[in-house]
Amino acid sequence: MESVPAHDDSNTISFVILPPEADHGTEGQTQAAGLFCDLLAERLSKVPGFAVVDRSRLDRILAERAIDGPGQPPLLSYDAMVRVRPEGPTEDPTVSVEVVDLSLGNLAASGKWKWRPGGDAAVSKAADLCASTRHMLTMGSGNRVKIRVLNVTAVDRVARLEPLGQRLLATLQETLARSPRVRLVHHLEAATAKEESLLLMMGLSRLPEGRTFSPQADATLQFRLGEKQAVGKTFEDTVIELAFRLDRAGVSGQWLAVTDKVSQWDELVSAAWARLSGELSSLDPGAAKAALQEMAIRRRQAQAELAKFDDWEKLYFPPPERQRRWQAAVTAAKLDPTNEMAAFYSVVLNPKHPYGGSYRTGQHIAERRQFLEGGLVYLRRFPQNAKRRAGMARMMWNSSTFSVSAGFGRRSICQFEQDDVIVRLAEELLNIYLADSLIEMNDWGPFTSGLILALYDAKRKDGMPKDQARNWMEQTDQRAWPLFRAWAKTQAHRREEVLWRYQSDFALQALRDNEPDRLRSVLKRILEEPTPKHGLTDMREMEERLRQRGEDELLERLQQWSRGERDRRDGQSQIAVRPLAVGWPVGRPLSDKPRRIAPTCLNWTRPNGKGASQRVPLVPLAVADGRLYVLFDEGLRNVLMTPASNTQVDVELRLGCVSLDASGAPAGDVQILAKPPLTRKTVPHAACLLRGRLYIGTEHSGILAYDVKAGTWKRYGTQEGLPDWNVGKLFVLDGRTLLCLSRGKNLEQIAFTLDVESESVKLLHRIKRDRPVPLFLTSGIWRDGDKVRALSYSYFLADILTPQPVVRPWPSAMPHKWPAPEGAPRRLQMAVVEDRRFVLAASGLYEIDVKANAVRTWLLNTHGVIRSSSRSLLYPRHEIQTVPVWSEIPGTIPGAPDSRCSIVAANENYMLLFITKPDACILYEPRKDRWHGPVTFSIRGVQHPPEAIATDKGFVFGGETLQYVSIADMIAPDGASDNAITSEQYRRRLKDVAKNLSELDKAKMAFAEQDFARSEAMLKGILKQDATNAEAMYLLGLMHHPACRNQPEVALEWFDRLAKMDDPSAALTGSLMRYYLEVDLQQWQEARDTGNRILSAYKLDEFINTHFRQVHAKIVKKAAAAVKQPAPAASNR
C-alpha cells in the first residue's frame, strides 16, 4: 500500500499538488504545467514541516483505493491542496497557483507569475506562497468551533423577503469572521475529476449542486424568514419572523425565532444573534452590532461609487468608460457584497471579456472559465433581478458554446468548447436555467434541446459511459420538456414548428445512438402534437435514417403525420362532416349597412434594422397636460395591455407622447421619452394616472411610475415593499392611494395598496391558490360607504379591502331566470358611467346597484343557455345569421348581432362597446337610454378587443395606426332613427318583426325568451308534420339540458334520436351532444365509448378534431382510473 503522510507531528502540514488544469488540446501547455507541478512538489518537500503528495503519488493512491473494491476504506486527511493552471498564449505563458484550505474550504493564498520551462523564479515564488500559508492552516487546531451556514429560506417564497435574506447572509459571514473562537466553513467546488475523487476520499459531504462539497463542520446553522403580520400593514411595519436552528454533532436542534418589524431589521438580527450566542458559547454576543454598523457604512459607500455614473441599464459602453464603470462596480462589490447591481457589472463589464460574452472558437479558455465562474456566483447569490439574470445567462451561453453548420437545409448544431471546466460550469448553468422561473426563455428557448444534446455529446467525449450519459439526458429532457412546451405555446408564430424542432433533435440523436426504444418514445411524443403548417427542418434526414434502419411502420406514421393525415385509418368510414349549424330567425334590418365615419389617424414609423421603416404599434395609456401618452415596443412588436401573461411574449417597453389639438385629436409626431427602468423584458398589465404620475403595472418590473412634468421614472419593486414583481391591475382608491392586484409565484392572489405620497406599501390580503378568485382579472371596483366592492372574473367581492373578503359567484340570481351557476358568465367587464355600474357578461349586459344586484338586463343572445365550461368542450355552435345593423333576438343589445361584444372604454357620459361581424362600435348614452350606431371605421385588432381609452371628447384606439374618433361623429344626427334608438323602441320593433316569422323561427324565439313550455309545444307540432326536422330535435334535447330544465334523461333520448338520422351532420350533432352531456354527468365509461364511436365513424372538421381529441384523451384516462377503483363486491371476486 502506498504510504500517506501522517499527522504524527502537529506542526507538519500536508499538501496535495493536483495535476494541472490545462487548456484542451494544448499539449505543450499541459506538459509544461506538469513539469511546474513536479518542480513545486520537489521544492516544497525540502521545506521542514511540510509533507507533499505529488501528482504521480496521488494517482497511485487513487488507483489503490479503486483496487480495494467495495467496502468502506479508511478516510485520508490532508491540510491543503494546490491548484496549478497554465494561462495565456503559448508565446507568453503564465501560471496561476491557488492554495485551498481543505479543513474550511477557504482560499488560503493565490498568485500568478510568468513562467517558461527551465525557469526557476516562478517555482520559488509559488513555493514561498505555499509556505506562507502555514500559520493560517494551523489555526484550525485548538478550541475553535467550525460552523457551516446554509442559505436563508423565504417562507412561501415571498419575493420581497429575498433581499433581506441576502443581507442576512452577508451579516452572518461578517459577524462570524469577528468571533475569534469561530471558524466559518465554506463550500468547495471541485474543478477536475481527480479533485473530486480526492475530496470524496477525504470524506467531504457532496452537496446536491453536483461537484460541490462541504468540509466537516462542528455545527450547522439554518435560517428562514417569514411574514407573520403583513395584512393591513406597510412593508416597513410588517412583522417578520427570523427563525434559526443550530445542529451540532449530528444532533438536530430546535427552531428558535425572534420577531420584529422590517424597519427594525438591525435590531432583529442583533436579537437573533444574542439568542444564538446563548446556544453556542463560542460566539461573541456583541459581534453582530459592530458588523451591522460597519456594513451600513460600507453600503452607503458602495452606493456612492455607483452613483458616479448614470444610466447603468445598458451593457455596451466605449472602452474608456467601460473600464471606469467596471472599476467602480468592482469597488462597490468589495465594499458591499450584497449589492446586486455592483456584482452584475463587476462581471459583465470586465475588460478582459468581449461584449456579450462572444469569444472566438477555441480561444481564451481561461477567460471563458473566469467569466462563467463569476456569472455562476452572481446567479447563485442574487435571485431577484430577472432582467440581469437573463442577460447574465445569455452571455454565459455565448461564452461556452459555438455553432457548426450541419449542411444545406439543416439547422446548425450547438457544441461546447471541449474543456471539462467549461462543460461542468455550463451544466450547472443549465440546471439553474431549468429551475429558475425568472430567467426567460425568449432569447434561447429554441436552443434548449441543442444545449442539452451538446452537453450530452461533451460528456460522451469526456469519457462518461454511454448509459450514464443517456440517463442524464433523459432526466434533463423530462425536466425541460414541460417548461419548453409551455413556453412554445405562448409564441405568436410557428408554435408547431418550435415543438417539432425540439423533439426532432432528440429523435435524430436516438437514431445516431442506435436506440430504437428511445426513438419510438420520442416519435410517440411527436405524433401527439399538431402538424406544423410550414416545412419541417430535418425531416429528410430522419426519413433517410428510418428507411436505412428498416423502420417502415414508424416511417409511414411519421409521413402521415407530416401531411396532416394522422386521422386516416384502414377500414374506417371517413365522412367529411361538421356539426349541425342552427340558424336563428333574422329580423328586418333597420338600415342597409352601418354608418361609416372617418377617424383622425396617426401613422408613426421607425427604422426596423433591415434598411426599411416599419409602422410602430401604439397603445394609448392616458391624457395629461394636453398630451396623449402611448406605449410601444423597442423591437416594433405588438403590445397588449392584458392582465394575463400567456397571451404575448415579453417586450422592451418604451413610453412616448403626442400633442392633442383643440378637438382632442393627436397631432404631430410621437416624442420618445426617457427609458423606463425595466428589470427585464416584460408585459404591461394596467395603467392609471394619479397626481401627475403615470403608473404602469407590469409582469416582471413591478410598478413603473413616470412623472409627466419632471420626465423621470421610478420603479417600485420588492425592495420597495411590493409583495411581488407581477402587478396585474391598478385602480385609484382616492386622491393618493392605488389599489394593486397581482398573482404571486405560488399563484396566490395578492392585494395591496400603494400610497403615492408616502410611497408606502400596505398588504391587504394574500389568497391561496385553492381559492377560486383570480384577483388579477378584477374588472372594476366601486365604493359603498366605507366598503370597496369589486367584480373579479366571475365573482363578486363584498369588500376587497378586508383580510378575508366575502366572495360569491356572479350573479347569485340572474334576472332573466337562468339557473346559476350554469348560466353564469365566466369573465366580466365593467364600466362606470354617471355613477351607474354596467357589467358585460357572456349572457348579456347588466346594470347593477351598489350591492351588485342586477336592476336591468339586455340579453346578448342564446349562448347564455349553455354554461361556458361546456362550450369550451365544443358544443355545436349557434351560428347566428347576422344582419347589417341590428340583432334579432328580443331583448338583445341593439346592434350587437354576435356574442363577441366587449366594453372598450367609458367616460363620464358614454360607454363604448366593440362588436364583431362586422367590426363596429356602439355608443350607449345612459342618461337618455339611447344607443348610437353601429359605426364602422378601419379598426385593427379583431382577435382581441382594440386597445382604447376615453377622453372628454372622444376615444383613442391603439394599433399600427393610432386612431381618434370624436363622440360628436359617433352620435347619430337628428332624425337618423336608423342609427339611434332607445331600448324600449327596439324591443317593440322586434315584436313586430316576430309576427311574420315561420313556425320554427317562432319556436326559436320562444326558446330564446326561455318560454320553454310554448317552445316545446311548437317544436313537437313541427315534428308531427316533419319527423326528420333536425333543428327541432336538437332544440328539444337542448331544452332539457341541465343548463335549462335539468332533465338529462329526456335530453339523451332526443340526442339519440338525432344521432340515428341519415343526415351525417345531424347524426354527428346528436353523438357530440350525448358525449358532452355524459361528460357533464361524469359518466366516464359511457363518454369514452361514445367518443370512440365518433372517432371511428367520422372524419371531423380540423378545428373540432384537434380539440375533441385533447378532451377525449383526458376522458379515457378518467375512465381507466374509474375502472381501477371497483366496488367492494367486485374486489372480493
mmCIF file of N, CA and C in Angstrom, residues 559-615:
data_model
loop_
_atom_site.group_PDB
_atom_site.id
_atom_site.type_symbol
_atom_site.label_atom_id
_atom_site.label_comp_id
_atom_site.label_asym_id
_atom_site.label_seq_id
_atom_site.Cartn_x
_atom_site.Cartn_y
_atom_site.Cartn_z
ATOM 1 N N GLN A 559 -44.685 10.031 -41.896
ATOM 2 C CA GLN A 559 -45.063 10.686 -43.142
ATOM 3 C C GLN A 559 -46.532 11.085 -43.134
ATOM 4 N N GLN A 560 -47.389 10.236 -42.592
ATOM 5 C CA GLN A 560 -48.799 10.596 -42.496
ATOM 6 C C GLN A 560 -48.975 11.820 -41.592
ATOM 7 N N TRP A 561 -48.255 11.813 -40.493
ATOM 8 C CA TRP A 561 -48.350 12.959 -39.576
ATOM 9 C C TRP A 561 -47.866 14.233 -40.243
ATOM 10 N N SER A 562 -46.768 14.156 -40.994
ATOM 11 C CA SER A 562 -46.230 15.351 -41.641
ATOM 12 C C SER A 562 -47.177 15.896 -42.695
ATOM 13 N N ARG A 563 -48.012 15.051 -43.277
ATOM 14 C CA ARG A 563 -49.009 15.515 -44.248
ATOM 15 C C ARG A 563 -50.323 15.891 -43.588
ATOM 16 N N GLY A 564 -50.379 15.810 -42.261
ATOM 17 C CA GLY A 564 -51.613 16.137 -41.570
ATOM 18 C C GLY A 564 -52.675 15.078 -41.735
ATOM 19 N N GLU A 565 -52.276 13.805 -41.905
ATOM 20 C CA GLU A 565 -53.225 12.727 -42.150
ATOM 21 C C GLU A 565 -53.201 11.719 -41.013
ATOM 22 N N ARG A 566 -53.049 12.163 -39.814
ATOM 23 C CA ARG A 566 -52.984 11.234 -38.685
ATOM 24 C C ARG A 566 -54.308 10.545 -38.434
ATOM 25 N N ASP A 567 -55.386 11.119 -38.936
ATOM 26 C CA ASP A 567 -56.703 10.534 -38.666
ATOM 27 C C ASP A 567 -57.055 9.409 -39.636
ATOM 28 N N ARG A 568 -56.193 9.170 -40.639
ATOM 29 C CA ARG A 568 -56.511 8.134 -41.616
ATOM 30 C C ARG A 568 -56.338 6.756 -40.976
ATOM 31 N N ARG A 569 -57.356 5.894 -41.047
ATOM 32 C CA ARG A 569 -57.286 4.536 -40.501
ATOM 33 C C ARG A 569 -57.816 3.566 -41.549
ATOM 34 N N ASP A 570 -57.175 2.408 -41.645
ATOM 35 C CA ASP A 570 -57.623 1.412 -42.600
ATOM 36 C C ASP A 570 -58.975 0.871 -42.207
ATOM 37 N N GLY A 571 -59.877 0.788 -43.188
ATOM 38 C CA GLY A 571 -61.186 0.188 -42.950
ATOM 39 C C GLY A 571 -62.186 1.103 -42.299
ATOM 40 N N GLN A 572 -61.855 2.387 -42.084
ATOM 41 C CA GLN A 572 -62.793 3.285 -41.447
ATOM 42 C C GLN A 572 -63.645 3.974 -42.503
ATOM 43 N N SER A 573 -64.844 4.325 -42.089
ATOM 44 C CA SER A 573 -65.740 5.097 -42.948
ATOM 45 C C SER A 573 -65.517 6.563 -42.623
ATOM 46 N N GLN A 574 -64.786 7.273 -43.471
ATOM 47 C CA GLN A 574 -64.442 8.665 -43.227
ATOM 48 C C GLN A 574 -65.433 9.562 -43.958
ATOM 49 N N ILE A 575 -66.182 10.346 -43.191
ATOM 50 C CA ILE A 575 -67.186 11.249 -43.739
ATOM 51 C C ILE A 575 -66.776 12.662 -43.382
ATOM 52 N N ALA A 576 -66.562 13.462 -44.395
ATOM 53 C CA ALA A 576 -66.231 14.857 -44.149
ATOM 54 C C ALA A 576 -67.500 15.572 -43.696
ATOM 55 N N VAL A 577 -67.601 15.847 -42.402
ATOM 56 C CA VAL A 577 -68.851 16.354 -41.855
ATOM 57 C C VAL A 577 -68.560 17.336 -40.736
ATOM 58 N N ARG A 578 -69.471 18.296 -40.596
ATOM 59 C CA ARG A 578 -69.413 19.257 -39.497
ATOM 60 C C ARG A 578 -70.700 19.160 -38.691
ATOM 61 N N PRO A 579 -70.669 19.619 -37.457
ATOM 62 C CA PRO A 579 -71.904 19.588 -36.665
ATOM 63 C C PRO A 579 -72.973 20.480 -37.267
ATOM 64 N N LEU A 580 -74.169 20.247 -36.815
ATOM 65 C CA LEU A 580 -75.322 20.999 -37.283
ATOM 66 C C LEU A 580 -75.202 22.461 -36.875
ATOM 67 N N ALA A 581 -75.431 23.384 -37.801
ATOM 68 C CA ALA A 581 -75.438 24.821 -37.532
ATOM 69 C C ALA A 581 -76.889 25.282 -37.462
ATOM 70 N N VAL A 582 -77.303 25.724 -36.294
ATOM 71 C CA VAL A 582 -78.681 26.153 -36.077
ATOM 72 C C VAL A 582 -78.800 27.617 -36.457
ATOM 73 N N GLY A 583 -79.673 27.906 -37.403
ATOM 74 C CA GLY A 583 -79.897 29.285 -37.801
ATOM 75 C C GLY A 583 -80.997 29.917 -36.968
ATOM 76 N N TRP A 584 -80.725 31.101 -36.476
ATOM 77 C CA TRP A 584 -81.716 31.806 -35.669
ATOM 78 C C TRP A 584 -82.485 32.790 -36.538
ATOM 79 N N PRO A 585 -83.680 33.145 -36.151
ATOM 80 C CA PRO A 585 -84.518 33.997 -37.008
ATOM 81 C C PRO A 585 -83.869 35.353 -37.256
ATOM 82 N N VAL A 586 -84.001 35.812 -38.478
ATOM 83 C CA VAL A 586 -83.395 37.064 -38.893
ATOM 84 C C VAL A 586 -84.484 38.113 -39.029
ATOM 85 N N GLY A 587 -84.325 39.200 -38.317
ATOM 86 C CA GLY A 587 -85.312 40.266 -38.400
ATOM 87 C C GLY A 587 -85.031 41.214 -39.546
ATOM 88 N N ARG A 588 -85.933 42.116 -39.764
ATOM 89 C CA ARG A 588 -85.784 43.101 -40.826
ATOM 90 C C ARG A 588 -84.759 44.144 -40.401
ATOM 91 N N PRO A 589 -83.678 44.353 -41.162
ATOM 92 C CA PRO A 589 -82.674 45.358 -40.777
ATOM 93 C C PRO A 589 -83.261 46.760 -40.840
ATOM 94 N N LEU A 590 -82.766 47.593 -39.956
ATOM 95 C CA LEU A 590 -83.253 48.963 -39.905
ATOM 96 C C LEU A 590 -82.538 49.865 -40.901
ATOM 97 N N SER A 591 -81.394 49.408 -41.392
ATOM 98 C CA SER A 591 -80.693 50.145 -42.444
ATOM 99 C C SER A 591 -79.862 49.142 -43.222
ATOM 100 N N ASP A 592 -79.426 49.549 -44.390
ATOM 101 C CA ASP A 592 -78.698 48.617 -45.244
ATOM 102 C C ASP A 592 -77.310 48.296 -44.709
ATOM 103 N N LYS A 593 -76.655 49.223 -44.068
ATOM 104 C CA LYS A 593 -75.306 48.988 -43.564
ATOM 105 C C LYS A 593 -74.992 49.982 -42.459
ATOM 106 N N PRO A 594 -74.020 49.667 -41.585
ATOM 107 C CA PRO A 594 -73.650 50.597 -40.521
ATOM 108 C C PRO A 594 -73.109 51.907 -41.092
ATOM 109 N N ARG A 595 -73.286 52.949 -40.322
ATOM 110 C CA ARG A 595 -72.783 54.252 -40.739
ATOM 111 C C ARG A 595 -71.263 54.274 -40.591
ATOM 112 N N ARG A 596 -70.584 54.745 -41.609
ATOM 113 C CA ARG A 596 -69.123 54.771 -41.602
ATOM 114 C C ARG A 596 -68.646 56.190 -41.333
ATOM 115 N N ILE A 597 -67.665 56.303 -40.453
ATOM 116 C CA ILE A 597 -67.101 57.606 -40.116
ATOM 117 C C ILE A 597 -65.607 57.571 -40.384
ATOM 118 N N ALA A 598 -65.013 58.732 -40.497
ATOM 119 C CA ALA A 598 -63.582 58.857 -40.801
ATOM 120 C C ALA A 598 -62.844 59.321 -39.552
ATOM 121 N N PRO A 599 -62.048 58.458 -38.939
ATOM 122 C CA PRO A 599 -61.294 58.883 -37.749
ATOM 123 C C PRO A 599 -60.059 59.681 -38.120
ATOM 124 N N THR A 600 -59.489 60.359 -37.140
ATOM 125 C CA THR A 600 -58.194 61.017 -37.311
ATOM 126 C C THR A 600 -57.101 59.991 -37.048
ATOM 127 N N CYS A 601 -56.218 59.791 -38.018
ATOM 128 C CA CYS A 601 -55.227 58.709 -37.951
ATOM 129 C C CYS A 601 -53.819 59.282 -37.776
ATOM 130 N N LEU A 602 -53.006 58.528 -37.064
ATOM 131 C CA LEU A 602 -51.596 58.854 -36.886
ATOM 132 C C LEU A 602 -50.782 57.592 -37.154
ATOM 133 N N ASN A 603 -49.978 57.607 -38.218
ATOM 134 C CA ASN A 603 -49.083 56.508 -38.548
ATOM 135 C C ASN A 603 -47.656 56.924 -38.202
ATOM 136 N N TRP A 604 -47.045 56.190 -37.272
ATOM 137 C CA TRP A 604 -45.693 56.514 -36.824
ATOM 138 C C TRP A 604 -44.777 55.376 -37.229
ATOM 139 N N THR A 605 -43.700 55.703 -37.917
ATOM 140 C CA THR A 605 -42.769 54.688 -38.407
ATOM 141 C C THR A 605 -41.397 54.914 -37.799
ATOM 142 N N ARG A 606 -40.664 53.787 -37.679
ATOM 143 C CA ARG A 606 -39.286 53.818 -37.198
ATOM 144 C C ARG A 606 -38.476 52.821 -38.004
ATOM 145 N N PRO A 607 -37.160 53.007 -38.117
ATOM 146 C CA PRO A 607 -36.335 52.015 -38.814
ATOM 147 C C PRO A 607 -36.395 50.665 -38.107
ATOM 148 N N ASN A 608 -36.516 49.603 -38.905
ATOM 149 C CA ASN A 608 -36.642 48.268 -38.322
ATOM 150 C C ASN A 608 -35.331 47.507 -38.272
ATOM 151 N N GLY A 609 -34.218 48.174 -38.554
ATOM 152 C CA GLY A 609 -32.922 47.497 -38.511
ATOM 153 C C GLY A 609 -32.598 46.713 -39.756
ATOM 154 N N LYS A 610 -33.477 46.729 -40.763
ATOM 155 C CA LYS A 610 -33.257 45.986 -42.008
ATOM 156 C C LYS A 610 -33.211 46.923 -43.205
ATOM 157 N N GLY A 611 -32.931 48.192 -42.936
ATOM 158 C CA GLY A 611 -32.848 49.152 -44.015
ATOM 159 C C GLY A 611 -34.178 49.706 -44.463
ATOM 160 N N ALA A 612 -35.237 49.479 -43.719
ATOM 161 C CA ALA A 612 -36.564 49.966 -44.086
ATOM 162 C C ALA A 612 -37.246 50.514 -42.846
ATOM 163 N N SER A 613 -38.348 51.218 -43.092
ATOM 164 C CA SER A 613 -39.151 51.757 -41.997
ATOM 165 C C SER A 613 -40.378 50.893 -41.788
ATOM 166 N N GLN A 614 -40.839 50.847 -40.561
ATOM 167 C CA GLN A 614 -41.967 49.997 -40.198
ATOM 168 C C GLN A 614 -42.891 50.762 -39.252
ATOM 169 N N ARG A 615 -44.195 50.531 -39.423
ATOM 170 C CA ARG A 615 -45.149 51.152 -38.521
ATOM 171 C C ARG A 615 -44.980 50.600 -37.114
#
